Short mmCIF file of C-alpha atoms in Angstrom, two decimals:
data_model
loop_
_atom_site.label_atom_id
_atom_site.label_comp_id
_atom_site.label_asym_id
_atom_site.label_seq_id
_atom_site.Cartn_x
_atom_site.Cartn_y
_atom_site.Cartn_z
CA MET G 1 14.68 -9.20 0.43
CA SER G 2 15.67 -10.62 3.82
CA ALA G 3 18.46 -11.87 5.94
CA ASN G 4 17.88 -15.49 5.29
CA LYS G 5 15.39 -17.83 3.73
CA ASP G 6 13.78 -19.28 6.71
CA GLU G 7 13.22 -15.80 8.24
CA GLU G 8 11.77 -14.67 4.93
CA ASN G 9 9.30 -17.63 4.67
CA ASP G 10 8.04 -17.01 8.35
CA ALA G 11 7.82 -13.26 7.92
CA MET G 12 5.92 -13.69 4.63
CA ARG G 13 3.41 -15.98 6.21
CA TRP G 14 2.97 -13.83 9.28
CA ALA G 15 2.58 -10.63 7.05
CA ALA G 16 -0.06 -12.63 4.98
CA ALA G 17 -1.94 -13.62 8.18
CA LEU G 18 -2.00 -9.93 9.36
CA GLY G 19 -2.67 -8.66 5.83
CA SER G 20 -5.74 -10.92 5.76
CA LYS G 21 -7.27 -8.69 8.38
CA SER G 22 -7.07 -5.55 6.48
CA SER G 23 -9.09 -4.02 3.60
CA HIS G 24 -6.00 -2.13 2.17
CA PRO G 25 -4.96 -3.00 -1.42
CA LEU G 26 -1.45 -3.41 -0.30
CA ALA G 27 -2.39 -6.06 2.29
CA ALA G 28 -4.32 -7.83 -0.35
CA ALA G 29 -1.50 -7.84 -2.57
CA ILE G 30 0.79 -9.50 0.13
CA VAL G 31 -1.86 -12.05 0.82
CA THR G 32 -2.10 -12.94 -2.79
CA GLU G 33 1.65 -13.15 -3.06
CA PHE G 34 1.78 -15.74 -0.27
CA THR G 35 -1.46 -17.67 -0.95
CA GLY G 36 -1.82 -17.17 -4.57
CA LYS G 37 -5.34 -17.13 -3.93
CA TYR G 38 -6.55 -13.83 -2.37
CA THR G 39 -10.13 -14.02 -3.62
CA ALA G 40 -10.43 -17.73 -3.12
CA TYR G 41 -9.09 -17.40 0.48
CA PHE G 42 -11.89 -14.91 1.39
CA VAL G 43 -14.74 -16.00 -0.79
CA ASN G 44 -14.56 -19.71 -0.63
CA ASP G 45 -12.65 -20.15 2.68
CA VAL G 46 -10.24 -22.63 1.08
CA GLU G 47 -9.01 -24.96 3.74
CA GLU G 48 -5.72 -25.91 2.08
CA ILE G 49 -4.47 -22.35 2.58
CA GLN G 50 -3.75 -21.99 6.27
CA LEU G 51 -2.80 -18.72 7.70
CA PRO G 52 -2.12 -18.24 11.49
CA ASP G 53 -4.41 -16.65 13.76
CA VAL G 54 -3.87 -12.87 14.45
CA ASN G 55 -4.34 -11.17 17.74
CA ASN G 56 -4.47 -7.58 18.80
CA PHE G 57 -4.86 -6.37 15.19
CA ARG G 58 -4.52 -2.56 14.72
CA THR G 59 -4.24 -0.19 11.93
CA MET G 60 -1.76 2.67 12.21
CA GLU G 61 -3.34 5.34 9.97
CA GLY G 62 -1.00 6.40 7.11
CA ARG G 63 1.74 4.01 8.37
CA GLY G 64 0.58 0.40 8.37
CA ILE G 65 -0.88 -2.42 10.42
CA CYS G 66 0.32 -4.50 13.28
CA GLY G 67 -0.76 -7.45 15.40
CA VAL G 68 0.56 -10.49 17.25
CA VAL G 69 1.14 -13.66 15.14
CA GLU G 70 2.35 -16.92 16.52
CA TYR G 71 3.53 -15.01 19.69
CA HIS G 72 5.46 -12.50 17.54
CA PHE G 73 4.80 -8.82 17.27
CA VAL G 74 4.40 -8.18 13.45
CA ASP G 75 4.37 -4.89 11.82
CA ILE G 76 3.78 -3.98 8.12
CA GLY G 77 4.10 -0.59 6.77
CA ASN G 78 6.09 2.23 5.36
CA LEU G 79 9.32 4.29 6.27
CA GLU G 80 7.42 6.22 8.86
CA MET G 81 6.42 2.93 10.58
CA LEU G 82 10.09 1.99 10.67
CA GLU G 83 11.04 5.36 12.23
CA ASN G 84 8.31 4.90 14.97
CA LEU G 85 9.63 1.52 15.87
CA GLY G 86 13.23 2.91 15.95
CA VAL G 87 14.25 0.55 13.16
CA LYS G 88 17.03 1.76 10.86
CA LEU G 89 17.82 0.25 7.47
CA THR G 90 21.06 -1.68 7.01
CA PRO G 91 23.34 -0.49 4.12
CA GLU G 92 22.06 -3.56 2.10
CA PHE G 93 18.38 -2.81 2.77
CA GLU G 94 18.94 0.93 1.93
CA THR G 95 20.61 0.21 -1.36
CA GLU G 96 17.85 -2.17 -2.23
CA TYR G 97 15.13 0.24 -1.19
CA ASP G 98 16.74 3.16 -3.25
CA ARG G 99 16.85 0.91 -6.22
CA LEU G 100 13.22 -0.09 -5.91
CA CYS G 101 12.04 3.55 -5.47
CA ALA G 102 14.05 4.55 -8.55
CA GLU G 103 11.93 1.87 -10.41
CA SER G 104 8.72 3.41 -9.11
CA LYS G 105 7.90 0.60 -7.05
CA THR G 106 5.94 0.83 -3.60
CA VAL G 107 8.05 -0.83 -0.83
CA VAL G 108 6.45 -2.40 2.21
CA PHE G 109 8.37 -3.29 5.15
CA VAL G 110 7.85 -6.40 7.44
CA CYS G 111 9.11 -6.25 10.96
CA VAL G 112 9.11 -8.96 13.41
CA ASP G 113 9.49 -8.30 17.08
CA GLU G 114 10.74 -4.69 16.10
CA LYS G 115 13.46 -5.95 13.80
CA LEU G 116 13.21 -5.64 9.96
CA ALA G 117 12.57 -8.92 8.59
CA ILE G 118 11.62 -8.47 4.96
CA MET G 119 11.10 -5.78 2.31
CA ILE G 120 8.49 -6.26 -0.11
CA SER G 121 8.18 -4.52 -3.48
CA LEU G 122 4.91 -3.90 -5.30
CA ALA G 123 4.05 -2.19 -8.62
CA ASP G 124 0.77 -0.78 -9.74
CA VAL G 125 -0.72 -2.44 -12.69
CA ILE G 126 -3.03 0.15 -14.62
CA ARG G 127 -6.03 -1.45 -16.18
CA GLU G 128 -6.73 -0.65 -19.78
CA GLU G 129 -10.21 0.65 -19.11
CA SER G 130 -8.45 3.34 -16.76
CA HIS G 131 -7.16 5.02 -19.69
CA VAL G 132 -10.46 5.33 -21.42
CA ALA G 133 -12.32 6.50 -18.25
CA VAL G 134 -9.59 9.22 -17.81
CA ARG G 135 -9.78 10.47 -21.37
CA TRP G 136 -13.74 10.54 -21.21
CA LEU G 137 -13.63 12.55 -17.98
CA GLN G 138 -10.97 14.91 -19.24
CA ASP G 139 -13.07 15.36 -22.49
CA MET G 140 -16.03 16.42 -20.29
CA GLY G 141 -13.69 19.17 -18.78
CA VAL G 142 -13.07 17.45 -15.39
CA HIS G 143 -9.73 18.28 -13.80
CA LEU G 144 -8.47 14.84 -12.54
CA ALA G 145 -6.20 14.82 -9.58
CA MET G 146 -4.69 11.75 -7.99
CA LEU G 147 -4.36 11.80 -4.16
CA THR G 148 -2.26 8.93 -2.88
CA GLY G 149 -0.25 7.70 -0.03
CA ASP G 150 2.37 6.30 -2.49
CA SER G 151 5.93 7.66 -2.91
CA LYS G 152 6.48 10.69 -5.20
CA GLU G 153 8.28 8.24 -7.77
CA MET G 154 5.48 5.79 -7.69
CA ALA G 155 2.80 8.58 -8.10
CA ALA G 156 4.72 10.39 -10.75
CA ALA G 157 4.99 7.18 -12.91
CA VAL G 158 1.09 6.50 -12.52
CA GLN G 159 0.28 10.29 -13.35
CA LYS G 160 2.44 10.05 -16.38
CA GLN G 161 0.94 6.94 -17.68
CA LEU G 162 -2.70 7.97 -17.28
CA LYS G 163 -1.93 11.63 -18.17
CA LEU G 164 -3.53 12.93 -15.06
CA ASN G 165 -3.78 16.67 -14.56
CA SER G 166 -2.26 16.73 -11.16
CA CYS G 167 -0.89 14.27 -8.54
CA ILE G 168 -0.26 14.72 -4.81
CA SER G 169 1.76 11.91 -3.25
CA GLU G 170 2.61 10.77 0.38
CA MET G 171 -0.70 11.71 1.75
CA LYS G 172 -2.34 10.33 4.80
CA PRO G 173 -6.17 9.72 4.79
CA ASP G 174 -6.77 12.91 6.77
CA ASP G 175 -4.71 14.87 4.31
CA LYS G 176 -6.92 13.66 1.37
CA LEU G 177 -10.19 14.46 3.19
CA LYS G 178 -8.77 17.96 3.88
CA TRP G 179 -7.75 18.48 0.25
CA ILE G 180 -11.18 17.29 -1.09
CA THR G 181 -13.00 19.67 1.37
CA ASN G 182 -10.87 22.54 0.30
CA MET G 183 -11.50 21.89 -3.35
CA LYS G 184 -15.25 21.60 -2.84
CA GLU G 185 -15.23 25.01 -0.92
CA GLU G 186 -12.92 26.78 -3.53
CA HIS G 187 -14.78 25.61 -6.79
CA THR G 188 -18.25 25.61 -7.97
CA PRO G 189 -20.09 22.19 -8.06
CA ARG G 190 -20.62 22.46 -11.83
CA LYS G 191 -16.88 22.49 -12.62
CA HIS G 192 -15.69 19.94 -10.32
CA ARG G 193 -17.47 16.62 -9.55
CA CYS G 194 -16.65 14.60 -6.43
CA CYS G 195 -17.60 11.01 -6.27
CA ARG G 196 -17.83 8.94 -3.12
CA ARG G 197 -18.07 5.22 -2.67
#
């Protein structure tokens, strides 16, 4: 959703350029949406997919990413990012945002020069093997908790689909680390297993 088609095309191209500098799955989805070839872009360095250069790339932990693309300040992130920029949703954007949240979609905002340019909605697709892995771990007596930065609605939808024991949403990376540390301290290693990558 955007104010006009030209703005949408430019903002999406700039967002894809910025997203190509991030390892976050939401950034990967934005790059894929624009190029149609996320993996090809990074693995084969496909020449026909041209993304503009990015300068001053920065990650805003728990809020999004930002940088300068073609002389424009571009920010991609969540509602907290908008608040930090002092950007308010117009009634039209707010109505669409509420609708997308009600559908359990993740909403990403793209601001150009500190003005909201576009809103992108993303939905989690749960792979079939995830259901098998969850059942297998639960059959072993493992309590499964999902820690996510996603909205409550999005997290609840995934928790319901996977039948997870618990779910905590709207967490920043530091919050997740604290939660894991607390769980490790509270419980014996035999009952709770923690895997790291």
